[in-house]
CSV table of C-alpha atoms in Angstrom, one decimal:
chain,number,residue,atom,x,y,z
A,287,UNK,CA,94.8,-82.4,-98.8
A,288,UNK,CA,98.6,-81.1,-99.2
A,289,UNK,CA,100.2,-83.4,-97.7
A,290,UNK,CA,104.5,-83.6,-97.4
A,291,UNK,CA,106.8,-86.3,-97.3
A,292,UNK,CA,109.4,-86.2,-95.6
A,293,UNK,CA,111.7,-89.4,-97.5
A,294,UNK,CA,111.6,-87.6,-101.0
A,295,UNK,CA,110.9,-83.8,-99.3
A,296,UNK,CA,108.3,-83.8,-102.4
A,297,UNK,CA,105.3,-81.8,-101.5
A,298,UNK,CA,101.7,-83.2,-103.1
A,299,UNK,CA,98.3,-82.7,-103.7
A,300,UNK,CA,96.4,-86.2,-102.2
A,301,UNK,CA,92.7,-87.1,-101.6
A,302,UNK,CA,91.2,-86.9,-97.7
A,303,UNK,CA,92.6,-89.7,-95.9
A,304,UNK,CA,89.8,-91.4,-95.2
A,305,UNK,CA,88.2,-88.4,-93.4
A,306,UNK,CA,89.0,-89.1,-90.5
A,307,UNK,CA,92.4,-87.7,-88.9
A,308,UNK,CA,92.8,-85.3,-86.0
A,309,UNK,CA,95.1,-82.0,-86.3
A,310,UNK,CA,98.4,-82.6,-85.8
A,311,UNK,CA,97.8,-86.5,-86.1
A,312,UNK,CA,100.6,-88.5,-88.5
A,313,UNK,CA,100.4,-92.2,-90.5
A,314,UNK,CA,102.0,-94.4,-92.0
A,315,UNK,CA,101.3,-95.4,-96.1
A,316,UNK,CA,103.5,-96.3,-98.8
A,317,UNK,CA,103.6,-94.3,-101.8
A,318,UNK,CA,105.3,-94.9,-104.8
A,319,UNK,CA,107.3,-97.8,-102.8
A,320,UNK,CA,108.2,-94.6,-100.3
A,321,UNK,CA,107.3,-93.9,-97.1
A,322,UNK,CA,105.5,-90.9,-96.3
A,323,UNK,CA,104.5,-88.8,-93.6
A,324,UNK,CA,101.1,-87.7,-93.9
A,325,UNK,CA,100.3,-84.6,-92.7
A,326,UNK,CA,96.6,-83.8,-91.5
A,327,UNK,CA,96.5,-81.0,-90.4
A,328,UNK,CA,95.8,-76.6,-91.4
A,329,UNK,CA,98.1,-75.6,-94.2
A,330,UNK,CA,100.4,-73.9,-92.4
A,331,UNK,CA,101.9,-76.7,-90.7
A,332,UNK,CA,102.5,-78.3,-93.6
A,333,UNK,CA,104.4,-74.9,-95.0
A,334,UNK,CA,106.4,-75.3,-92.0
A,335,UNK,CA,107.0,-78.7,-92.0
A,336,UNK,CA,108.2,-78.0,-95.7
A,337,UNK,CA,110.4,-74.9,-94.4
A,338,UNK,CA,112.0,-77.6,-92.1
A,339,UNK,CA,112.4,-80.5,-94.7
A,340,UNK,CA,114.3,-78.0,-96.9
A,341,UNK,CA,117.1,-76.7,-93.4
A,342,UNK,CA,117.1,-80.5,-93.3
A,343,UNK,CA,118.0,-81.1,-96.9
A,344,UNK,CA,120.1,-78.2,-96.7
A,345,UNK,CA,121.9,-79.1,-93.8
A,346,UNK,CA,122.6,-82.5,-95.7
A,347,UNK,CA,123.6,-81.3,-98.8
A,348,UNK,CA,126.6,-79.2,-96.5
A,349,UNK,CA,128.0,-81.7,-95.0
A,350,UNK,CA,128.2,-83.8,-97.4
A,351,UNK,CA,129.8,-80.8,-99.3
A,352,UNK,CA,132.3,-81.0,-96.2
A,353,UNK,CA,132.8,-84.6,-96.5
A,354,UNK,CA,133.8,-83.9,-99.7
A,355,UNK,CA,136.5,-81.8,-98.8
A,356,UNK,CA,138.1,-83.2,-95.8
A,357,UNK,CA,138.0,-86.9,-98.2
A,358,UNK,CA,140.2,-84.3,-100.8
A,359,UNK,CA,143.8,-85.9,-99.6
A,360,UNK,CA,144.0,-88.4,-102.7
A,361,UNK,CA,143.6,-91.6,-101.8
A,362,UNK,CA,145.7,-94.4,-102.5
A,363,UNK,CA,145.6,-96.8,-106.4
A,364,UNK,CA,143.2,-99.5,-106.4
A,365,UNK,CA,140.9,-98.6,-104.2
A,366,UNK,CA,137.6,-99.0,-105.3
A,367,UNK,CA,134.8,-96.7,-106.3
A,368,UNK,CA,135.0,-93.0,-105.9
A,369,UNK,CA,132.9,-90.4,-103.9
A,370,UNK,CA,129.1,-90.8,-105.2
A,371,UNK,CA,128.8,-88.2,-108.0
A,372,UNK,CA,132.4,-86.7,-108.3
A,373,UNK,CA,133.2,-83.5,-110.3
A,374,UNK,CA,134.9,-83.8,-113.3
A,375,UNK,CA,135.9,-80.8,-114.6
A,376,UNK,CA,137.6,-79.7,-118.3
A,377,UNK,CA,140.2,-77.7,-117.9
A,378,UNK,CA,140.8,-76.1,-120.7
A,379,UNK,CA,137.8,-75.9,-122.9
A,380,UNK,CA,134.4,-74.4,-122.9
A,381,UNK,CA,131.6,-76.7,-123.8
A,382,UNK,CA,130.9,-80.0,-122.1
A,383,UNK,CA,128.0,-80.5,-124.1
A,384,UNK,CA,129.4,-84.3,-125.9
A,385,UNK,CA,130.5,-85.6,-122.1
A,386,UNK,CA,127.2,-85.0,-120.0
A,387,UNK,CA,124.8,-87.6,-121.7
A,388,UNK,CA,127.6,-90.0,-120.8
A,389,UNK,CA,128.9,-89.0,-117.5
A,390,UNK,CA,125.7,-86.6,-115.7
A,391,UNK,CA,124.7,-90.3,-114.1
A,392,UNK,CA,127.4,-90.8,-111.8
A,393,UNK,CA,129.0,-87.1,-112.1
A,394,UNK,CA,129.1,-83.4,-111.9
A,395,UNK,CA,130.5,-82.2,-114.9
A,396,UNK,CA,132.2,-78.7,-115.0
A,397,UNK,CA,134.3,-76.8,-117.6
A,398,UNK,CA,137.1,-74.2,-116.9
A,399,UNK,CA,138.0,-72.9,-120.3
A,400,UNK,CA,141.6,-72.2,-118.3
A,401,UNK,CA,145.3,-71.9,-119.8
A,402,UNK,CA,146.9,-73.3,-116.9
A,403,UNK,CA,146.5,-74.0,-113.4
A,404,UNK,CA,146.3,-70.4,-112.3
A,405,UNK,CA,143.0,-69.2,-114.2
A,406,UNK,CA,141.2,-73.1,-112.3
A,407,UNK,CA,139.2,-72.2,-109.2
A,408,UNK,CA,139.6,-73.3,-106.5
A,409,UNK,CA,136.8,-75.3,-105.8
A,410,UNK,CA,138.0,-77.4,-108.7
A,411,UNK,CA,141.5,-77.8,-107.6
A,412,UNK,CA,139.8,-79.2,-104.6
A,413,UNK,CA,137.7,-81.3,-105.1
A,414,UNK,CA,138.2,-82.5,-108.7
A,415,UNK,CA,138.9,-86.4,-108.7
A,416,UNK,CA,139.1,-86.2,-112.6
A,417,UNK,CA,140.3,-84.2,-115.4
A,418,UNK,CA,139.7,-84.1,-119.0
A,419,UNK,CA,141.5,-81.6,-121.1
A,420,UNK,CA,143.3,-80.6,-124.9
A,421,UNK,CA,147.1,-79.6,-126.0
A,422,UNK,CA,146.4,-76.7,-125.1
A,423,UNK,CA,147.2,-76.6,-121.3
A,424,UNK,CA,150.7,-78.4,-118.9
A,425,UNK,CA,149.7,-79.6,-116.5
A,426,UNK,CA,153.8,-80.3,-114.5
A,427,UNK,CA,154.8,-81.3,-111.5
A,428,UNK,CA,153.9,-78.4,-109.7
A,429,UNK,CA,150.7,-78.0,-111.1
A,430,UNK,CA,149.3,-81.4,-110.6
A,431,UNK,CA,150.0,-80.7,-106.7
A,432,UNK,CA,147.4,-78.4,-106.7
A,433,UNK,CA,144.8,-80.5,-107.3
A,434,UNK,CA,143.9,-81.7,-103.7
A,435,UNK,CA,141.7,-85.6,-105.1
A,436,UNK,CA,143.0,-85.9,-108.8
A,437,UNK,CA,142.9,-90.0,-109.2
A,438,UNK,CA,142.8,-89.7,-113.3
A,439,UNK,CA,143.6,-87.5,-116.4
A,440,UNK,CA,142.1,-87.7,-119.8
A,441,UNK,CA,143.7,-86.2,-122.5
A,442,UNK,CA,141.0,-85.5,-125.3
A,443,UNK,CA,143.4,-86.7,-128.0
A,444,UNK,CA,146.5,-89.4,-128.8
A,445,UNK,CA,149.8,-86.9,-127.4
A,446,UNK,CA,149.7,-86.5,-123.8
A,447,UNK,CA,152.9,-84.1,-123.7
A,448,UNK,CA,151.4,-81.8,-121.7
A,449,UNK,CA,151.4,-84.0,-118.7
A,450,UNK,CA,154.3,-84.9,-116.7
A,451,UNK,CA,153.3,-88.5,-116.3
A,452,UNK,CA,155.6,-89.4,-114.0
A,453,UNK,CA,154.8,-87.5,-112.0
A,454,UNK,CA,151.3,-87.8,-111.6
A,455,UNK,CA,152.0,-91.7,-111.3
A,456,UNK,CA,153.8,-90.6,-108.1
A,457,UNK,CA,151.2,-89.0,-106.6
A,458,UNK,CA,148.3,-91.4,-107.4
A,459,UNK,CA,147.1,-89.8,-110.5
A,460,UNK,CA,146.2,-92.6,-113.9
A,461,UNK,CA,146.8,-90.5,-117.1
A,462,UNK,CA,145.2,-91.6,-120.5
A,463,UNK,CA,144.1,-90.6,-124.1
A,464,UNK,CA,142.2,-91.7,-127.3
A,465,UNK,CA,145.4,-92.9,-129.4
A,466,UNK,CA,142.8,-93.8,-131.8
A,467,UNK,CA,141.3,-90.1,-131.9
A,468,UNK,CA,142.1,-87.6,-135.2
A,469,UNK,CA,144.1,-91.2,-137.3
A,470,UNK,CA,141.9,-90.5,-140.3
A,471,UNK,CA,142.4,-86.0,-140.2
A,472,UNK,CA,145.8,-86.5,-138.9
A,473,UNK,CA,146.6,-89.1,-142.0
A,474,UNK,CA,144.9,-87.0,-144.6
A,475,UNK,CA,146.5,-83.4,-143.9
A,476,UNK,CA,150.1,-85.5,-143.8
A,477,UNK,CA,149.3,-86.3,-147.2
A,478,UNK,CA,147.8,-82.9,-147.8
A,479,UNK,CA,150.7,-81.2,-147.3
A,480,UNK,CA,153.5,-83.0,-148.8
A,481,UNK,CA,151.3,-83.5,-151.8
A,482,UNK,CA,151.2,-79.2,-151.0
A,483,UNK,CA,155.2,-79.7,-151.0
A,484,UNK,CA,155.6,-81.6,-154.3
A,485,UNK,CA,152.9,-79.4,-156.1
A,486,UNK,CA,153.9,-76.1,-155.2
A,487,UNK,CA,149.8,-75.4,-154.5
A,488,UNK,CA,150.0,-72.9,-151.9
A,489,UNK,CA,152.8,-70.4,-153.7
A,490,UNK,CA,151.0,-70.3,-157.2
A,491,UNK,CA,147.8,-69.4,-155.1
A,492,UNK,CA,149.4,-66.9,-153.4
A,493,UNK,CA,150.9,-65.5,-156.7
A,494,UNK,CA,148.0,-65.1,-158.3
A,495,UNK,CA,146.6,-63.6,-154.7
A,496,UNK,CA,149.4,-60.9,-155.4
A,497,UNK,CA,148.1,-59.9,-159.3
A,498,UNK,CA,151.0,-62.0,-160.4
A,499,UNK,CA,150.7,-63.0,-164.4
A,500,UNK,CA,151.8,-66.3,-164.6
A,501,UNK,CA,151.2,-67.0,-168.7
A,502,UNK,CA,153.9,-67.9,-170.4
A,503,UNK,CA,156.4,-70.4,-169.7
A,504,UNK,CA,159.4,-68.5,-168.4
A,505,UNK,CA,156.6,-67.0,-166.1
A,506,UNK,CA,155.5,-70.5,-164.7
A,507,UNK,CA,158.8,-71.9,-164.2
A,508,UNK,CA,159.6,-68.9,-162.1
A,509,UNK,CA,156.4,-69.7,-160.2
A,510,UNK,CA,156.2,-73.1,-160.2
A,511,UNK,CA,160.6,-73.4,-159.3
A,512,UNK,CA,160.8,-76.7,-157.0
A,513,UNK,CA,157.8,-78.1,-158.0
A,514,UNK,CA,158.3,-82.4,-158.7
A,515,UNK,CA,157.0,-85.3,-159.9
A,516,UNK,CA,155.5,-87.7,-157.0
A,517,UNK,CA,155.5,-90.5,-158.4
A,518,UNK,CA,158.7,-93.1,-157.5
A,519,UNK,CA,160.0,-90.4,-154.9
A,520,UNK,CA,161.3,-91.7,-151.8
A,521,UNK,CA,158.9,-90.9,-148.6
A,522,UNK,CA,160.6,-91.8,-144.9
A,523,UNK,CA,157.9,-92.2,-142.6
A,524,UNK,CA,159.6,-91.9,-138.5
A,525,UNK,CA,157.3,-93.8,-136.5
A,526,UNK,CA,154.9,-96.1,-137.8
A,527,UNK,CA,152.1,-96.0,-135.1
A,528,UNK,CA,148.4,-95.5,-136.5
A,529,UNK,CA,148.6,-92.5,-138.6
A,530,UNK,CA,152.1,-93.2,-139.2
A,531,UNK,CA,150.7,-96.8,-140.8
A,532,UNK,CA,147.3,-94.2,-142.4
A,533,UNK,CA,149.9,-92.3,-144.3
A,534,UNK,CA,152.1,-94.6,-145.4
A,535,UNK,CA,149.2,-96.4,-147.3
A,536,UNK,CA,147.9,-93.4,-148.9
A,537,UNK,CA,151.4,-92.8,-149.9
A,538,UNK,CA,151.8,-95.6,-151.9
A,539,UNK,CA,148.5,-94.9,-153.6
A,540,UNK,CA,150.6,-92.0,-155.1
A,541,UNK,CA,153.1,-93.8,-156.6
A,542,UNK,CA,155.4,-93.2,-153.2
A,543,UNK,CA,158.0,-95.8,-152.2
A,544,UNK,CA,157.8,-96.1,-148.8
A,545,UNK,CA,160.8,-96.6,-145.7
A,546,UNK,CA,160.0,-95.9,-142.0
A,547,UNK,CA,162.1,-95.7,-139.1
A,548,UNK,CA,160.8,-97.3,-135.5
A,549,UNK,CA,163.0,-98.9,-133.7
A,550,UNK,CA,159.2,-99.4,-130.7
A,551,UNK,CA,158.2,-101.8,-133.8
A,552,UNK,CA,157.8,-105.6,-134.1
A,553,UNK,CA,159.6,-107.5,-136.1
A,554,UNK,CA,157.0,-107.9,-139.7
A,555,UNK,CA,155.3,-105.5,-139.2
A,556,UNK,CA,157.0,-104.2,-142.4
A,557,UNK,CA,155.9,-107.7,-144.3
A,558,UNK,CA,152.2,-107.3,-144.0
A,559,UNK,CA,152.8,-103.6,-145.5
A,560,UNK,CA,155.1,-103.5,-147.8
A,561,UNK,CA,157.2,-101.1,-146.2
A,562,UNK,CA,161.5,-101.3,-146.1
A,563,UNK,CA,162.1,-100.7,-143.1
A,564,UNK,CA,165.2,-98.9,-141.8
A,565,UNK,CA,168.0,-99.6,-139.6
A,566,UNK,CA,168.8,-96.2,-138.3
A,567,UNK,CA,167.7,-92.8,-138.2
A,568,UNK,CA,170.1,-92.2,-140.2
A,569,UNK,CA,169.9,-94.5,-143.4
A,570,UNK,CA,165.7,-93.1,-143.5
A,571,UNK,CA,167.3,-89.7,-143.8
A,572,UNK,CA,170.3,-90.3,-146.5
A,573,UNK,CA,167.6,-92.2,-148.4
A,574,UNK,CA,164.5,-89.8,-148.2
A,575,UNK,CA,163.0,-87.5,-150.5
A,576,UNK,CA,160.9,-86.6,-148.2
A,577,UNK,CA,160.3,-87.1,-144.3
A,578,UNK,CA,157.4,-86.7,-142.3
A,579,UNK,CA,157.5,-87.0,-138.4
A,580,UNK,CA,154.8,-89.2,-137.1
A,581,UNK,CA,156.4,-89.8,-133.8
A,582,UNK,CA,155.5,-88.8,-130.2
A,583,UNK,CA,157.5,-85.9,-128.1
A,584,UNK,CA,159.7,-87.1,-124.9
A,585,UNK,CA,162.7,-86.4,-123.6
A,586,UNK,CA,165.0,-89.0,-125.8
A,587,UNK,CA,163.4,-87.2,-129.2
A,588,UNK,CA,163.9,-83.4,-128.5
A,589,UNK,CA,165.5,-82.1,-131.3
A,590,UNK,CA,165.1,-85.0,-133.0
A,591,UNK,CA,165.6,-82.8,-136.7
A,592,UNK,CA,168.5,-80.8,-136.0
A,593,UNK,CA,171.5,-79.1,-137.5
A,594,UNK,CA,173.0,-82.3,-137.3
A,595,UNK,CA,170.7,-84.8,-138.8
A,596,UNK,CA,169.5,-82.0,-141.4
A,597,UNK,CA,172.6,-82.5,-143.2
A,598,UNK,CA,172.2,-86.1,-142.8
A,599,UNK,CA,169.3,-85.3,-145.0
A,600,UNK,CA,169.3,-85.1,-149.0
A,601,UNK,CA,170.1,-81.8,-150.5
A,602,UNK,CA,166.6,-80.8,-151.0
A,603,UNK,CA,164.3,-82.9,-149.6
A,604,UNK,CA,161.2,-82.4,-147.7
A,605,UNK,CA,159.7,-82.4,-144.3
A,606,UNK,CA,156.6,-82.7,-142.8
A,607,UNK,CA,155.7,-82.5,-139.2
A,608,UNK,CA,152.6,-83.1,-138.6
A,609,UNK,CA,153.3,-84.5,-134.2
A,610,UNK,CA,155.5,-82.5,-132.1
A,611,UNK,CA,156.8,-79.2,-132.3
A,612,UNK,CA,159.7,-80.1,-130.1
A,613,UNK,CA,160.8,-82.5,-132.4
A,614,UNK,CA,162.3,-80.2,-135.2
A,615,UNK,CA,164.4,-77.2,-133.9
A,616,UNK,CA,162.9,-74.4,-135.9
A,617,UNK,CA,166.7,-72.6,-135.8
A,618,UNK,CA,167.9,-75.5,-137.9
A,619,UNK,CA,165.3,-75.4,-140.1
A,620,UNK,CA,165.1,-71.5,-140.7
A,621,UNK,CA,168.5,-71.9,-141.7
A,622,UNK,CA,168.3,-74.9,-143.6
A,623,UNK,CA,165.5,-73.3,-145.8
A,624,UNK,CA,167.3,-70.3,-146.1
A,625,UNK,CA,169.9,-71.4,-147.4
A,626,UNK,CA,168.1,-74.2,-149.3
A,627,UNK,CA,169.7,-77.8,-148.2
A,628,UNK,CA,165.9,-78.4,-147.6
A,629,UNK,CA,163.5,-77.3,-149.9
A,630,UNK,CA,160.4,-76.9,-148.6
A,631,UNK,CA,159.0,-78.0,-145.2
A,632,UNK,CA,155.0,-78.2,-143.7
A,633,UNK,CA,154.3,-77.9,-140.2
A,634,UNK,CA,151.3,-78.5,-138.3
A,635,UNK,CA,152.6,-77.7,-134.9
A,636,UNK,CA,155.6,-76.0,-133.2
A,637,UNK,CA,157.6,-74.9,-130.2
A,638,UNK,CA,155.6,-72.2,-128.9
A,639,UNK,CA,151.6,-72.9,-129.7
A,640,UNK,CA,149.8,-70.9,-130.5
A,641,UNK,CA,152.1,-69.6,-133.3
A,642,UNK,CA,153.0,-66.4,-134.8
A,643,UNK,CA,154.7,-65.9,-138.4
A,644,UNK,CA,155.5,-62.1,-136.2
A,645,UNK,CA,158.1,-64.0,-133.5
A,646,UNK,CA,160.6,-67.1,-133.7
A,647,UNK,CA,163.3,-68.3,-135.7
A,648,UNK,CA,160.5,-68.8,-138.9
A,649,UNK,CA,159.4,-65.8,-139.7
A,650,UNK,CA,161.6,-64.8,-142.4
A,651,UNK,CA,162.1,-68.6,-143.7
A,652,UNK,CA,161.3,-69.3,-147.4
A,653,UNK,CA,159.4,-72.5,-148.8
A,654,UNK,CA,157.7,-73.1,-145.8
A,655,UNK,CA,153.7,-74.0,-144.6
A,656,UNK,CA,152.5,-73.7,-141.5
A,657,UNK,CA,148.8,-73.7,-139.8
A,658,UNK,CA,147.9,-73.6,-136.3
A,659,UNK,CA,147.5,-77.5,-135.0
A,660,UNK,CA,144.9,-78.7,-136.5
A,661,UNK,CA,145.5,-81.7,-138.9
A,662,UNK,CA,143.3,-83.5,-136.0
A,663,UNK,CA,140.2,-81.2,-136.1
A,664,UNK,CA,137.0,-82.7,-138.1
A,665,UNK,CA,133.5,-82.2,-136.7
A,666,UNK,CA,133.2,-86.2,-136.4
A,667,UNK,CA,136.7,-86.4,-134.9
A,668,UNK,CA,136.3,-84.1,-132.0
A,669,UNK,CA,132.8,-85.5,-131.2
A,670,UNK,CA,134.2,-89.2,-131.4
A,671,UNK,CA,137.2,-88.4,-129.3
A,672,UNK,CA,135.6,-86.6,-126.9
A,673,UNK,CA,132.7,-89.3,-126.2
A,674,UNK,CA,136.0,-91.5,-125.8
A,675,UNK,CA,137.4,-89.6,-123.0
A,676,UNK,CA,134.0,-89.5,-121.1
A,677,UNK,CA,134.0,-93.2,-121.5
A,678,UNK,CA,137.4,-93.4,-119.9
A,679,UNK,CA,136.6,-91.1,-117.0
A,680,UNK,CA,133.0,-93.1,-116.2
A,681,UNK,CA,135.7,-96.7,-116.4
A,682,UNK,CA,136.9,-95.2,-114.1
A,683,UNK,CA,134.6,-93.6,-111.6
A,684,UNK,CA,132.9,-96.9,-111.8
A,685,UNK,CA,135.5,-99.1,-111.8
A,686,UNK,CA,139.5,-99.6,-110.5
A,687,UNK,CA,142.1,-97.7,-111.7
A,688,UNK,CA,143.9,-98.4,-113.4
A,689,UNK,CA,142.5,-101.6,-114.3
A,690,UNK,CA,139.7,-100.3,-115.2
A,691,UNK,CA,141.5,-98.0,-117.9
A,692,UNK,CA,141.5,-98.9,-121.2
A,693,UNK,CA,143.8,-96.5,-122.5
A,694,UNK,CA,146.0,-95.2,-119.6
A,695,UNK,CA,150.1,-94.4,-120.8
A,696,UNK,CA,151.4,-94.7,-117.1
A,697,UNK,CA,149.8,-97.8,-115.5
A,698,UNK,CA,153.8,-99.0,-115.6
A,699,UNK,CA,154.9,-96.6,-113.1
A,700,UNK,CA,151.5,-96.4,-110.7
A,701,UNK,CA,152.1,-99.9,-110.0
A,702,UNK,CA,155.7,-98.7,-108.6
A,703,UNK,CA,154.3,-96.0,-107.5
A,704,UNK,CA,151.4,-97.2,-105.5
A,705,UNK,CA,151.6,-98.0,-101.8
A,706,UNK,CA,150.0,-101.5,-101.2
A,707,UNK,CA,148.4,-102.1,-98.3
A,708,UNK,CA,149.4,-105.3,-96.2
A,709,UNK,CA,146.7,-107.4,-93.6
A,710,UNK,CA,147.6,-110.1,-91.3
A,711,UNK,CA,148.0,-113.6,-92.8
A,712,UNK,CA,144.9,-114.7,-91.7
A,713,UNK,CA,142.5,-112.2,-93.1
A,714,UNK,CA,140.7,-112.6,-95.8
A,715,UNK,CA,138.1,-110.0,-97.6
A,716,UNK,CA,135.3,-111.5,-97.8
A,717,UNK,CA,134.3,-110.5,-101.0
A,718,UNK,CA,137.1,-112.7,-102.4
A,719,UNK,CA,135.0,-115.3,-103.3
A,720,UNK,CA,135.9,-116.8,-106.4
A,721,UNK,CA,138.2,-114.2,-107.5
A,722,UNK,CA,142.2,-114.2,-109.4
A,723,UNK,CA,143.5,-110.9,-109.1
A,724,UNK,CA,146.8,-109.3,-110.9
A,725,UNK,CA,149.3,-107.7,-108.6
A,726,UNK,CA,152.7,-106.3,-108.7
A,727,UNK,CA,155.5,-108.8,-109.4
A,728,UNK,CA,156.1,-111.0,-106.2
A,729,UNK,CA,152.8,-110.4,-105.0
A,730,UNK,CA,150.3,-113.3,-104.6
A,731,UNK,CA,147.7,-114.3,-107.0
A,732,UNK,CA,145.2,-115.7,-105.0
A,733,UNK,CA,141.8,-117.9,-106.9
A,734,UNK,CA,139.5,-119.6,-104.2
A,735,UNK,CA,135.9,-120.4,-105.5
A,736,UNK,CA,133.5,-120.4,-102.8
A,737,UNK,CA,136.3,-118.4,-100.0
A,738,UNK,CA,139.4,-119.3,-98.6
A,739,UNK,CA,139.2,-121.9,-95.6
A,740,UNK,CA,139.7,-119.6,-92.2
A,741,UNK,CA,143.1,-120.0,-90.1
A,742,UNK,CA,143.1,-124.1,-88.0
A,743,UNK,CA,141.9,-125.6,-91.4
A,744,UNK,CA,144.9,-126.3,-93.1
A,745,UNK,CA,145.2,-123.5,-95.2
A,746,UNK,CA,148.4,-122.3,-93.8
A,747,UNK,CA,150.4,-125.8,-95.5
A,748,UNK,CA,149.7,-124.7,-98.8
A,749,UNK,CA,151.1,-121.4,-98.1
A,750,UNK,CA,153.8,-121.7,-95.7
A,751,UNK,CA,156.8,-121.8,-97.7
A,752,UNK,CA,155.5,-117.9,-98.4
A,753,UNK,CA,154.7,-116.9,-95.5
A,754,UNK,CA,157.4,-118.6,-93.8
A,755,UNK,CA,159.8,-116.0,-95.8
A,756,UNK,CA,157.7,-113.1,-95.0
A,757,UNK,CA,156.6,-111.9,-98.1
A,758,UNK,CA,153.0,-109.6,-97.3
A,759,UNK,CA,149.3,-110.7,-98.3
A,760,UNK,CA,147.6,-108.1,-100.1
A,761,UNK,CA,144.2,-107.2,-99.5
A,762,UNK,CA,141.4,-106.5,-101.5
A,763,UNK,CA,140.8,-103.2,-101.5
A,764,UNK,CA,138.3,-101.5,-99.4
A,765,UNK,CA,135.0,-100.4,-101.3
A,766,UNK,CA,135.9,-102.6,-104.4
A,767,UNK,CA,133.1,-103.9,-106.2
A,768,UNK,CA,132.7,-107.8,-105.8
A,769,UNK,CA,134.2,-109.7,-108.6
A,770,UNK,CA,131.8,-111.7,-109.0
A,771,UNK,CA,129.5,-109.5,-110.2
A,772,UNK,CA,131.0,-108.3,-112.8
A,773,UNK,CA,130.8,-110.0,-116.7
A,774,UNK,CA,127.0,-110.9,-116.3
A,775,UNK,CA,127.2,-111.9,-112.3
A,776,UNK,CA,129.6,-114.3,-113.4
A,777,UNK,CA,130.4,-117.4,-110.0
A,778,UNK,CA,134.0,-118.1,-111.2
A,779,UNK,CA,136.0,-115.5,-112.9
A,780,UNK,CA,136.8,-117.3,-117.0
A,781,UNK,CA,140.9,-115.8,-115.7
A,782,UNK,CA,140.9,-118.5,-112.3
């Protein structure tokens, strides 16, 4: 006989209920752990009840959506788990098959395939709490303000110069990246371009494609003019991060002497890698036969390679850039290539992307190799970066922002911009048992296994100096998971 479960909203087939039910009678039983109502009546009555249940379910879904929209005002930082089943948007992609297996049980994933926020659907702007993006879309302050409930942005890749991280922090949005993404691919491409410049493979190939013969010594000299021996040359690396180190190790194997300039790197790294450190950028440019850029782009190093720094380079040096297009002044580079001050250049990134030879200052520049920002790509690297980005979003949804995030690049700005809630001195959150929390400088760390004593028990004497000087106590964020239940349900935190 058909029956209806008003709890799980499923219509099933079952045996007669002992054959003793009168029309309209309902009895409670348990089916697979759920309380179900047996409808012992005619089939039409069952169908009517089923329709009513569907209407109730539809109203419930509408209420949930309305609640989600009403909660669109961005919550404060460090306020615990997000709304159940939040919306995660892949802004500039058209495929989320890699992200879905990681996020499907905690979020709804959608892709926008947008090149700007003007192309993003209003529903995403209103409801998305997390955003994944590549390098093809830019999020300025104005763009970020269009998102009503956004709390975390994860860049699928290492660079994050297409996101205003300071503005994001002021709006309560954490920005993350995948720093280990495509290190091998970018390093391989960098060395490939360096070797191409030295051995002029691209120009020789183009000569044959054009039907030009190169059989005599004079013809070969004309086609391969500018080719050079690699062993004994000096490669100067600007920025010795993950990619810079990978390029240095590969270059040493080919016989390059490697020097580098990186003011942010601690002392001692050069000794462990067998490299020579330059004290200034000028020193590196003077001593390098080939300069390779591997630093991030920020407001301090825009147009790092310009007319002034190009004049400091050796006559006939090579230049390679697989980092960020804004590091090179393309007008100055084009002029240097035409004048022969730079023998050859290879660029995978450009000031304006997508790049086209038909426009821009580089269209008539000789001895130039350009690729369309693809040094990062391989099938393996693409999947790995997307998986790690999805895992970062999952950590944000299930944990606490920004402490749960692995690669938050604007955490210091978040701490400075966040509005920390205050509570009365005698108020202690019940989930504080055994917890030791990290708070911004000047605030109190409290650690107490088994909970803090209440008012009037003498605990004031322990912190009387702090309370007397008016330092605001800090509350445990509401709805945050208990720290006692993390790390295999430990009772006492390891950092207590």
